[in-house]
Every structure is written in C-alpha cells, then in structure tokens.
GROMACS .gro file of N, CA and C in nm:
model
  204
    1MET      N    1  12.176   7.870   8.905
    1MET     CA    2  12.106   7.877   9.031
    1MET      C    3  12.138   8.012   9.096
    2ALA      N    4  12.036   8.089   9.131
    2ALA     CA    5  12.053   8.219   9.194
    2ALA      C    6  12.076   8.202   9.345
    3LEU      N    7  12.169   8.281   9.395
    3LEU     CA    8  12.200   8.277   9.538
    3LEU      C    9  12.169   8.411   9.602
    4VAL      N   10  12.126   8.405   9.727
    4VAL     CA   11  12.104   8.524   9.808
    4VAL      C   12  12.176   8.506   9.940
    5ALA      N   13  12.205   8.617  10.006
    5ALA     CA   14  12.269   8.610  10.137
    5ALA      C   15  12.163   8.588  10.243
    6CYS      N   16  12.190   8.495  10.333
    6CYS     CA   17  12.099   8.470  10.445
    6CYS      C   18  12.097   8.594  10.534
    7PRO      N   19  11.978   8.640  10.576
    7PRO     CA   20  11.972   8.761  10.659
    7PRO      C   21  12.029   8.740  10.800
    8THR      N   22  12.040   8.617  10.844
    8THR     CA   23  12.090   8.589  10.978
    8THR      C   24  12.241   8.566  10.980
    9CYS      N   25  12.289   8.474  10.896
    9CYS     CA   26  12.431   8.436  10.903
    9CYS      C   27  12.513   8.486  10.785
   10GLU      N   28  12.448   8.549  10.685
   10GLU     CA   29  12.515   8.608  10.568
   10GLU      C   30  12.581   8.505  10.475
   11LYS      N   31  12.553   8.376  10.490
   11LYS     CA   32  12.606   8.276  10.398
   11LYS      C   33  12.521   8.275  10.272
   12GLN      N   34  12.580   8.236  10.159
   12GLN     CA   35  12.508   8.228  10.033
   12GLN      C   36  12.416   8.106  10.033
   13VAL      N   37  12.289   8.130   9.999
   13VAL     CA   38  12.187   8.025  10.001
   13VAL      C   39  12.109   8.032   9.870
   14SER      N   40  12.069   7.919   9.817
   14SER     CA   41  11.988   7.915   9.697
   14SER      C   42  11.853   7.982   9.723
   15LYS      N   43  11.798   8.047   9.619
   15LYS     CA   44  11.666   8.108   9.632
   15LYS      C   45  11.557   8.004   9.653
   16ARG      N   46  11.584   7.881   9.611
   16ARG     CA   47  11.486   7.773   9.625
   16ARG      C   48  11.493   7.702   9.759
   17ALA      N   49  11.592   7.732   9.840
   17ALA     CA   50  11.609   7.663   9.968
   17ALA      C   51  11.494   7.696  10.063
   18LEU      N   52  11.445   7.595  10.132
   18LEU     CA   53  11.338   7.616  10.229
   18LEU      C   54  11.393   7.667  10.362
   19ALA      N   55  11.520   7.641  10.388
   19ALA     CA   56  11.585   7.689  10.510
   19ALA      C   57  11.734   7.705  10.482
   20CYS      N   58  11.799   7.791  10.556
   20CYS     CA   59  11.944   7.810  10.542
   20CYS      C   60  12.016   7.689  10.600
   21PRO      N   61  12.108   7.628  10.524
   21PRO     CA   62  12.180   7.513  10.578
   21PRO      C   63  12.278   7.551  10.688
   22GLY      N   64  12.315   7.679  10.694
   22GLY     CA   65  12.411   7.722  10.795
   22GLY      C   66  12.348   7.747  10.931
   23CYS      N   67  12.237   7.820  10.932
   23CYS     CA   68  12.178   7.858  11.062
   23CYS      C   69  12.035   7.809  11.081
   24GLY      N   70  11.970   7.765  10.974
   24GLY     CA   71  11.833   7.715  10.986
   24GLY      C   72  11.726   7.820  10.968
   25GLU      N   73  11.763   7.940  10.928
   25GLU     CA   74  11.665   8.047  10.904
   25GLU      C   75  11.563   7.999  10.800
   26PRO      N   76  11.431   8.002  10.833
   26PRO     CA   77  11.332   7.953  10.737
   26PRO      C   78  11.313   8.051  10.622
   27ASP      N   79  11.314   7.999  10.501
   27ASP     CA   80  11.289   8.073  10.377
   27ASP      C   81  11.369   8.203  10.368
   28PRO      N   82  11.502   8.194  10.360
   28PRO     CA   83  11.585   8.315  10.360
   28PRO      C   84  11.563   8.403  10.237
   29ALA      N   85  11.521   8.349  10.123
   29ALA     CA   86  11.499   8.431  10.004
   29ALA      C   87  11.376   8.519  10.019
   30ARG      N   88  11.278   8.472  10.090
   30ARG     CA   89  11.155   8.550  10.109
   30ARG      C   90  11.179   8.671  10.197
   31TYR      N   91  11.275   8.665  10.286
   31TYR     CA   92  11.307   8.777  10.374
   31TYR      C   93  11.339   8.901  10.292
   32HIS      N   94  11.417   8.887  10.185
   32HIS     CA   95  11.457   9.001  10.105
   32HIS      C   96  11.339   9.063  10.031
   33SER      N   97  11.250   8.981   9.980
   33SER     CA   98  11.133   9.036   9.910
   33SER      C   99  11.039   9.103  10.009
   34ARG      N  100  11.023   9.048  10.127
   34ARG     CA  101  10.938   9.107  10.230
   34ARG      C  102  10.997   9.239  10.276
   35ASN      N  103  11.128   9.244  10.294
   35ASN     CA  104  11.195   9.366  10.338
   35ASN      C  105  11.181   9.476  10.233
   36THR      N  106  11.193   9.441  10.106
   36THR     CA  107  11.179   9.539   9.999
   36THR      C  108  11.036   9.594   9.996
   37TRP      N  109  10.938   9.508  10.013
   37TRP     CA  110  10.799   9.550  10.011
   37TRP      C  111  10.770   9.646  10.126
   38LEU      N  112  10.821   9.616  10.245
   38LEU     CA  113  10.798   9.704  10.360
   38LEU      C  114  10.868   9.839  10.341
   39GLY      N  115  10.985   9.838  10.280
   39GLY     CA  116  11.054   9.963  10.253
   39GLY      C  117  10.976  10.051  10.157
   40ARG      N  118  10.923   9.991  10.053
   40ARG     CA  119  10.842  10.068   9.957
   40ARG      C  120  10.716  10.122  10.021
   41LEU      N  121  10.653  10.042  10.106
   41LEU     CA  122  10.533  10.087  10.175
   41LEU      C  123  10.564  10.205  10.267
   42PHE      N  124  10.678  10.199  10.335
   42PHE     CA  125  10.719  10.308  10.423
   42PHE      C  126  10.737  10.438  10.344
   43TRP      N  127  10.809  10.433  10.231
   43TRP     CA  128  10.834  10.553  10.153
   43TRP      C  129  10.706  10.605  10.088
   44LEU      N  130  10.614  10.517  10.053
   44LEU     CA  131  10.485  10.561  10.001
   44LEU      C  132  10.410  10.641  10.108
   45ALA      N  133  10.414  10.593  10.232
   45ALA     CA  134  10.348  10.665  10.342
   45ALA      C  135  10.415  10.800  10.366
   46VAL      N  136  10.547  10.806  10.357
   46VAL     CA  137  10.617  10.934  10.376
   46VAL      C  138  10.576  11.033  10.268
   47TRP      N  139  10.576  10.991  10.142
   47TRP     CA  140  10.539  11.081  10.033
   47TRP      C  141  10.391  11.122  10.041
   48ALA      N  142  10.306  11.032  10.086
   48ALA     CA  143  10.165  11.067  10.103
   48ALA      C  144  10.148  11.171  10.213
   49ALA      N  145  10.224  11.159  10.321
   49ALA     CA  146  10.218  11.257  10.428
   49ALA      C  147  10.269  11.393  10.381
   50ILE      N  148  10.377  11.394  10.304
   50ILE     CA  149  10.429  11.520  10.250
   50ILE      C  150  10.326  11.583  10.157
   51GLY      N  151  10.265  11.503  10.072
   51GLY     CA  152  10.162  11.554   9.982
   51GLY      C  153  10.043  11.612  10.057
   52ALA      N  154  10.001  11.545  10.162
   52ALA     CA  155   9.889  11.594  10.242
   52ALA      C  156   9.926  11.725  10.311
   53LEU      N  157  10.047  11.734  10.361
   53LEU     CA  158  10.092  11.857  10.427
   53LEU      C  159  10.096  11.973  10.329
   54VAL      N  160  10.147  11.949  10.210
   54VAL     CA  161  10.150  12.054  10.107
   54VAL      C  162  10.008  12.095  10.070
   55TRP      N  163   9.920  11.998  10.054
   55TRP     CA  164   9.782  12.027  10.018
   55TRP      C  165   9.713  12.112  10.124
   56ILE      N  166   9.738  12.081  10.250
   56ILE     CA  167   9.670  12.151  10.359
   56ILE      C  168   9.731  12.288  10.386
   57LYS      N  169   9.864  12.300  10.378
   57LYS     CA  170   9.931  12.424  10.416
   57LYS      C  171   9.961  12.517  10.299
   58VAL      N  172  10.007  12.464  10.187
   58VAL     CA  173  10.057  12.548  10.078
   58VAL      C  174   9.947  12.587   9.979
   59VAL      N  175   9.861  12.496   9.945
   59VAL     CA  176   9.758  12.524   9.844
   59VAL      C  177   9.668  12.640   9.886
   60PRO      N  178   9.620  12.648  10.010
   60PRO     CA  179   9.539  12.765  10.047
   60PRO      C  180   9.615  12.898  10.034
   61LEU      N  181   9.743  12.898  10.066
   61LEU     CA  182   9.822  13.021  10.052
   61LEU      C  183   9.832  13.063   9.905
   62VAL      N  184   9.854  12.969   9.817
   62VAL     CA  185   9.863  12.999   9.674
   62VAL      C  186   9.728  13.047   9.622
   63MET      N  187   9.621  12.986   9.666
   63MET     CA  188   9.489  13.028   9.622
   63MET      C  189   9.458  13.172   9.667
   64ASP      N  190   9.501  13.209   9.786
   64ASP     CA  191   9.479  13.346   9.836
   64ASP      C  192   9.557  13.446   9.751
   65VAL      N  193   9.675  13.411   9.708
   65VAL     CA  194   9.755  13.499   9.624
   65VAL      C  195   9.686  13.523   9.490
   66PHE      N  196   9.628  13.421   9.430
   66PHE     CA  197   9.564  13.438   9.302
   66PHE      C  198   9.426  13.505   9.312
   67LYS      N  199   9.361  13.502   9.429
   67LYS     CA  200   9.231  13.567   9.445
   67LYS      C  201   9.245  13.719   9.449
   68GLN      N  202   9.358  13.766   9.492
   68GLN     CA  203   9.376  13.911   9.507
   68GLN      C  204   9.405  13.979   9.380
   0.00000   0.00000   0.00000
C-alpha cells in the first residue's frame, strides 16, 4: 500500500483514502498530483514567455547582422 503525506497535517495516509483520518482533509493524494500539474503549467508559461521574448528581441538583431 502506497502512502503519501497529508498536505495539511503531514501524517502518512494511504493513496486510496478518501479523507485523512488525522485532520479530515478530503482526498489528500490528489493534492500532490494537482500541485505537480500546476507547477509544470507554471514553468511551461515561464519558458514560453522567455521564448517569445527571445523571438521578439533577439531574432531581429541576428537577422540584421546576416543581412549586412
């Protein structure tokens, strides 16, 4: 049986538990998967913004260098 730490009380809870027996947090295993998904989405947005900035600012400068 796999155990995860409850995000509220940090007690070990089964991944199949519907609620934490210690504090009553609903579906404590789902919290970790949701948190991981949001973290990945955040970093994807950061890298997309960096890519857009490079495309807008750096690519025209490089193109001007090669045109000359």
